[in-house]
C-alpha cells in the first residue's frame, strides 16, 4: 500500500501537464509515510520495548552445569559435577531442581554424595523487605513506564514534524499568492505605462507622466524579483519534508503550484470548533503532561522500594535431597533429607533508607509542582493561540472587504484619468493601495492558518492531521 501510494504521488508530483497543483492533503500524506523522522519516532518505541524485554529477561528460566576433576600422582583428589534447572520470579522467589555428584578423597565432607549422586529440589525466597518490592520489580516496572513514555514522546515528535511541515507548505502557498499579486501588478503597471505613453504621443499628457508611469513598472519588476526569490526559498524549505521510499529527498518542480491559501484555510476552519473538546481533554491527553505524570509514577515506584528497604531483610532457602538412581526409582523427597538456611540483615539506624525515602518524597513534590505549572502554561498558551486564530479570521474578513473597496477606487481613478481629471501619481497611489491590501489579505489569511496550526501543535493533536489525510 505504501509503495502504491508513492507511485501515485510521483505521478501527481512530476506530470505537471496533468496536474500542476500539489494539494496539502497529498503533501502531508507524503510526509507521514516517507519522512525519516516518522521512522525514527517508531524506533524509539521499539528501543524502549526492547529494553523492557531485557529487564524481563531476569525472570527467564535457566539451566547450569558445572564439572571439575583433579587427579595427581595416581590419586583422585575430587570429581565434582552439578546440574541445576531454576525458575526465577519477579518477587524474588526462585524454584529450582538439580543433580549433584561429588566424590574423591579431598572433597569437603558436607558436599560428598554417593557414587550415584544426589537429586535436589527446593525453593529460595525473601520473607522480609525484598518480598514486598525488590530491585527486579523496580527495574521491570520502570522499563514498562519507559515504553509508555516513548509512546508519548513519539506523539510529540510527530506533532512537531507535522507542524513544521505544515508551516513550510503554508509559506509556499503564501509565496505563490504574493507572486501572483506582483505578476498581476506588473501587468497592470505595464498596461498603464502603454496607455500613458499613447496619451503623451497624442499630446494630451506631459512627458514627465511617462517617466512616472515607467518608474511604477520598474518598481513592480523589482518587487516581482523579490517575490520570485521568496517562492524559490519556500520551495527549498518545502523540500526538507519530501522524501521518497528509498530515503532520498525530493525537489519540487518549479512549475508545481500549492493549494490556494483560501482552500488551505478552509481545511482548518474546524479547529475553532475542536478547541472546546481539546480544552477539556488537555489535562488527560496531552503527551507532555502524560510524560510528567509517568515521571511521578516512576518516583512512586521508587518510594515503594524505599519503604520496603526499611523492613528487615530475611532470606530463606530449603532444599530437599534424595540419593541418585541406583538400579531403582528415585526415592521420595523427604523433609528429613534436606538443606535449610536462613539469613537476616537489618540496619540499626536506617539513615540510608530514610534519606532515600526523603529524597524520593522531595522529588515527587517537585515534579507535581512542575506538572501543575506546565498544565497552566499549556492552558494559557492554547487560549492565546485560539484568540489569535479568531482575531486573524476577523482581520482577514476585514481586509477582504477593504480589497473590494480599493478595487472600486482604482477603477474610478482610471475613469477619471481617462477623461483628464486625475494624474499618474494618484493612479499609482490607488494601485499601490490595492496591491498592498491584496498582499496584506493573503498574509492575514496565512496568519489565520498559522494560528490554526499553532493551536493543533499546542494541544498536541497530531491526530487532526491524520484524520485530514483519511478524509
PDB file of C-alpha atoms in Angstrom, residues 77-188:
ATOM      1  CA  UNK A  77      41.510 -35.704  44.664  1.00  0.00           C
ATOM      2  CA  UNK A  78      37.977 -34.953  43.547  1.00  0.00           C
ATOM      3  CA  UNK A  79      35.462 -35.249  40.800  1.00  0.00           C
ATOM      4  CA  UNK A  80      32.559 -32.826  41.029  1.00  0.00           C
ATOM      5  CA  UNK A  81      29.648 -32.191  38.742  1.00  0.00           C
ATOM      6  CA  UNK A  82      26.314 -30.490  39.192  1.00  0.00           C
ATOM      7  CA  UNK A  83      23.265 -29.658  37.128  1.00  0.00           C
ATOM      8  CA  UNK A  84      20.609 -27.099  38.009  1.00  0.00           C
ATOM      9  CA  UNK A  85      17.291 -26.011  36.482  1.00  0.00           C
ATOM     10  CA  UNK A  86      15.921 -22.813  38.038  1.00  0.00           C
ATOM     11  CA  UNK A  87      12.793 -20.715  37.653  1.00  0.00           C
ATOM     12  CA  UNK A  88      13.260 -17.147  38.977  1.00  0.00           C
ATOM     13  CA  UNK A  89      10.270 -14.890  39.599  1.00  0.00           C
ATOM     14  CA  UNK A  90       9.793 -11.136  39.772  1.00  0.00           C
ATOM     15  CA  UNK A  91       9.071 -11.237  43.523  1.00  0.00           C
ATOM     16  CA  UNK A  92      12.466 -12.787  44.243  1.00  0.00           C
ATOM     17  CA  UNK A  93      11.298 -16.360  44.806  1.00  0.00           C
ATOM     18  CA  UNK A  94      13.319 -18.976  42.929  1.00  0.00           C
ATOM     19  CA  UNK A  95      12.246 -22.595  42.452  1.00  0.00           C
ATOM     20  CA  UNK A  96      14.993 -24.990  41.466  1.00  0.00           C
ATOM     21  CA  UNK A  97      15.808 -28.650  40.913  1.00  0.00           C
ATOM     22  CA  UNK A  98      19.072 -30.337  40.115  1.00  0.00           C
ATOM     23  CA  UNK A  99      21.580 -33.099  40.469  1.00  0.00           C
ATOM     24  CA  UNK A 100      24.996 -33.180  42.153  1.00  0.00           C
ATOM     25  CA  UNK A 101      27.741 -35.780  42.285  1.00  0.00           C
ATOM     26  CA  UNK A 102      30.844 -35.078  44.350  1.00  0.00           C
ATOM     27  CA  UNK A 103      33.379 -37.850  45.012  1.00  0.00           C
ATOM     28  CA  UNK A 104      37.054 -38.046  45.891  1.00  0.00           C
ATOM     29  CA  UNK A 105      39.404 -38.006  48.833  1.00  0.00           C
ATOM     30  CA  UNK A 106      39.687 -34.221  49.043  1.00  0.00           C
ATOM     31  CA  UNK A 107      36.039 -33.233  48.753  1.00  0.00           C
ATOM     32  CA  UNK A 108      34.557 -31.142  51.541  1.00  0.00           C
ATOM     33  CA  UNK A 109      32.666 -33.679  53.685  1.00  0.00           C
ATOM     34  CA  UNK A 110      29.443 -31.683  53.636  1.00  0.00           C
ATOM     35  CA  UNK A 111      29.416 -31.890  49.836  1.00  0.00           C
ATOM     36  CA  UNK A 112      30.156 -35.611  49.478  1.00  0.00           C
ATOM     37  CA  UNK A 113      27.490 -37.672  47.717  1.00  0.00           C
ATOM     38  CA  UNK A 114      27.174 -41.340  46.894  1.00  0.00           C
ATOM     39  CA  UNK A 115      28.602 -42.634  43.643  1.00  0.00           C
ATOM     40  CA  UNK A 116      25.108 -42.436  42.163  1.00  0.00           C
ATOM     41  CA  UNK A 117      24.883 -38.753  43.023  1.00  0.00           C
ATOM     42  CA  UNK A 118      22.177 -36.776  44.685  1.00  0.00           C
ATOM     43  CA  UNK A 119      18.974 -35.185  43.421  1.00  0.00           C
ATOM     44  CA  UNK A 120      17.888 -31.835  44.805  1.00  0.00           C
ATOM     45  CA  UNK A 121      14.758 -29.703  44.657  1.00  0.00           C
ATOM     46  CA  UNK A 122      13.930 -26.619  46.604  1.00  0.00           C
ATOM     47  CA  UNK A 123      12.968 -23.006  46.906  1.00  0.00           C
ATOM     48  CA  UNK A 124      14.674 -19.818  47.979  1.00  0.00           C
ATOM     49  CA  UNK A 125      12.655 -16.765  48.882  1.00  0.00           C
ATOM     50  CA  UNK A 126      12.896 -13.418  50.621  1.00  0.00           C
ATOM     51  CA  UNK A 127      10.467 -13.098  53.514  1.00  0.00           C
ATOM     52  CA  UNK A 128      11.181  -9.531  54.576  1.00  0.00           C
ATOM     53  CA  UNK A 129      11.839  -6.366  52.611  1.00  0.00           C
ATOM     54  CA  UNK A 130      12.585  -7.845  49.200  1.00  0.00           C
ATOM     55  CA  UNK A 131       9.352  -9.851  49.122  1.00  0.00           C
ATOM     56  CA  UNK A 132       7.200  -6.697  49.120  1.00  0.00           C
ATOM     57  CA  UNK A 133       9.203  -4.893  46.452  1.00  0.00           C
ATOM     58  CA  UNK A 134      12.683  -5.563  45.143  1.00  0.00           C
ATOM     59  CA  UNK A 135      15.150  -4.241  42.598  1.00  0.00           C
ATOM     60  CA  UNK A 136      13.941  -6.687  39.934  1.00  0.00           C
ATOM     61  CA  UNK A 137      10.399  -5.426  40.198  1.00  0.00           C
ATOM     62  CA  UNK A 138      11.641  -1.839  40.185  1.00  0.00           C
ATOM     63  CA  UNK A 139      13.660  -2.367  37.001  1.00  0.00           C
ATOM     64  CA  UNK A 140      10.773  -4.082  35.183  1.00  0.00           C
ATOM     65  CA  UNK A 141       8.168  -1.507  36.185  1.00  0.00           C
ATOM     66  CA  UNK A 142      10.455   1.385  35.257  1.00  0.00           C
ATOM     67  CA  UNK A 143      11.192  -0.195  31.876  1.00  0.00           C
ATOM     68  CA  UNK A 144       7.446  -0.612  31.369  1.00  0.00           C
ATOM     69  CA  UNK A 145       6.973   3.083  32.128  1.00  0.00           C
ATOM     70  CA  UNK A 146       9.713   3.922  29.633  1.00  0.00           C
ATOM     71  CA  UNK A 147       7.626   2.251  26.922  1.00  0.00           C
ATOM     72  CA  UNK A 148       4.674   4.459  27.840  1.00  0.00           C
ATOM     73  CA  UNK A 149       6.950   7.477  27.877  1.00  0.00           C
ATOM     74  CA  UNK A 150       8.384   6.607  24.446  1.00  0.00           C
ATOM     75  CA  UNK A 151       4.861   6.362  23.024  1.00  0.00           C
ATOM     76  CA  UNK A 152       4.041   9.827  24.361  1.00  0.00           C
ATOM     77  CA  UNK A 153       7.375  11.159  23.115  1.00  0.00           C
ATOM     78  CA  UNK A 154       6.570   9.732  19.695  1.00  0.00           C
ATOM     79  CA  UNK A 155       3.363  11.776  19.653  1.00  0.00           C
ATOM     80  CA  UNK A 156       5.334  14.925  20.448  1.00  0.00           C
ATOM     81  CA  UNK A 157       7.868  14.216  17.692  1.00  0.00           C
ATOM     82  CA  UNK A 158       5.161  13.528  15.100  1.00  0.00           C
ATOM     83  CA  UNK A 159       3.182  16.586  16.154  1.00  0.00           C
ATOM     84  CA  UNK A 160       6.247  18.831  15.862  1.00  0.00           C
ATOM     85  CA  UNK A 161       7.210  17.383  12.481  1.00  0.00           C
ATOM     86  CA  UNK A 162       3.737  17.832  11.004  1.00  0.00           C
ATOM     87  CA  UNK A 163       3.552  21.343  12.444  1.00  0.00           C
ATOM     88  CA  UNK A 164       6.836  22.385  10.822  1.00  0.00           C
ATOM     89  CA  UNK A 165       5.888  20.638   7.572  1.00  0.00           C
ATOM     90  CA  UNK A 166       2.534  22.431   7.550  1.00  0.00           C
ATOM     91  CA  UNK A 167       4.218  25.796   8.127  1.00  0.00           C
ATOM     92  CA  UNK A 168       6.560  25.081   5.206  1.00  0.00           C
ATOM     93  CA  UNK A 169       3.586  24.363   2.934  1.00  0.00           C
ATOM     94  CA  UNK A 170       1.775  27.454   4.227  1.00  0.00           C
ATOM     95  CA  UNK A 171       4.823  29.606   3.493  1.00  0.00           C
ATOM     96  CA  UNK A 172       4.980  28.132  -0.006  1.00  0.00           C
ATOM     97  CA  UNK A 173       1.287  28.856  -0.572  1.00  0.00           C
ATOM     98  CA  UNK A 174       1.675  32.432   0.705  1.00  0.00           C
ATOM     99  CA  UNK A 175       4.725  32.981  -1.517  1.00  0.00           C
ATOM    100  CA  UNK A 176       2.752  31.751  -4.527  1.00  0.00           C
ATOM    101  CA  UNK A 177      -0.120  34.124  -3.736  1.00  0.00           C
ATOM    102  CA  UNK A 178       2.255  37.077  -3.307  1.00  0.00           C
ATOM    103  CA  UNK A 179       3.982  36.161  -6.562  1.00  0.00           C
ATOM    104  CA  UNK A 180       0.604  36.211  -8.287  1.00  0.00           C
ATOM    105  CA  UNK A 181      -0.096  39.663  -6.800  1.00  0.00           C
ATOM    106  CA  UNK A 182       3.205  41.027  -8.120  1.00  0.00           C
ATOM    107  CA  UNK A 183       2.707  39.447 -11.548  1.00  0.00           C
ATOM    108  CA  UNK A 184      -0.749  40.984 -11.748  1.00  0.00           C
ATOM    109  CA  UNK A 185       0.591  44.328 -10.527  1.00  0.00           C
ATOM    110  CA  UNK A 186       3.330  44.303 -13.165  1.00  0.00           C
ATOM    111  CA  UNK A 187       0.814  43.528 -15.916  1.00  0.00           C
ATOM    112  CA  UNK A 188      -1.427  46.394 -14.837  1.00  0.00           C
TER     113      UNK A 188
END
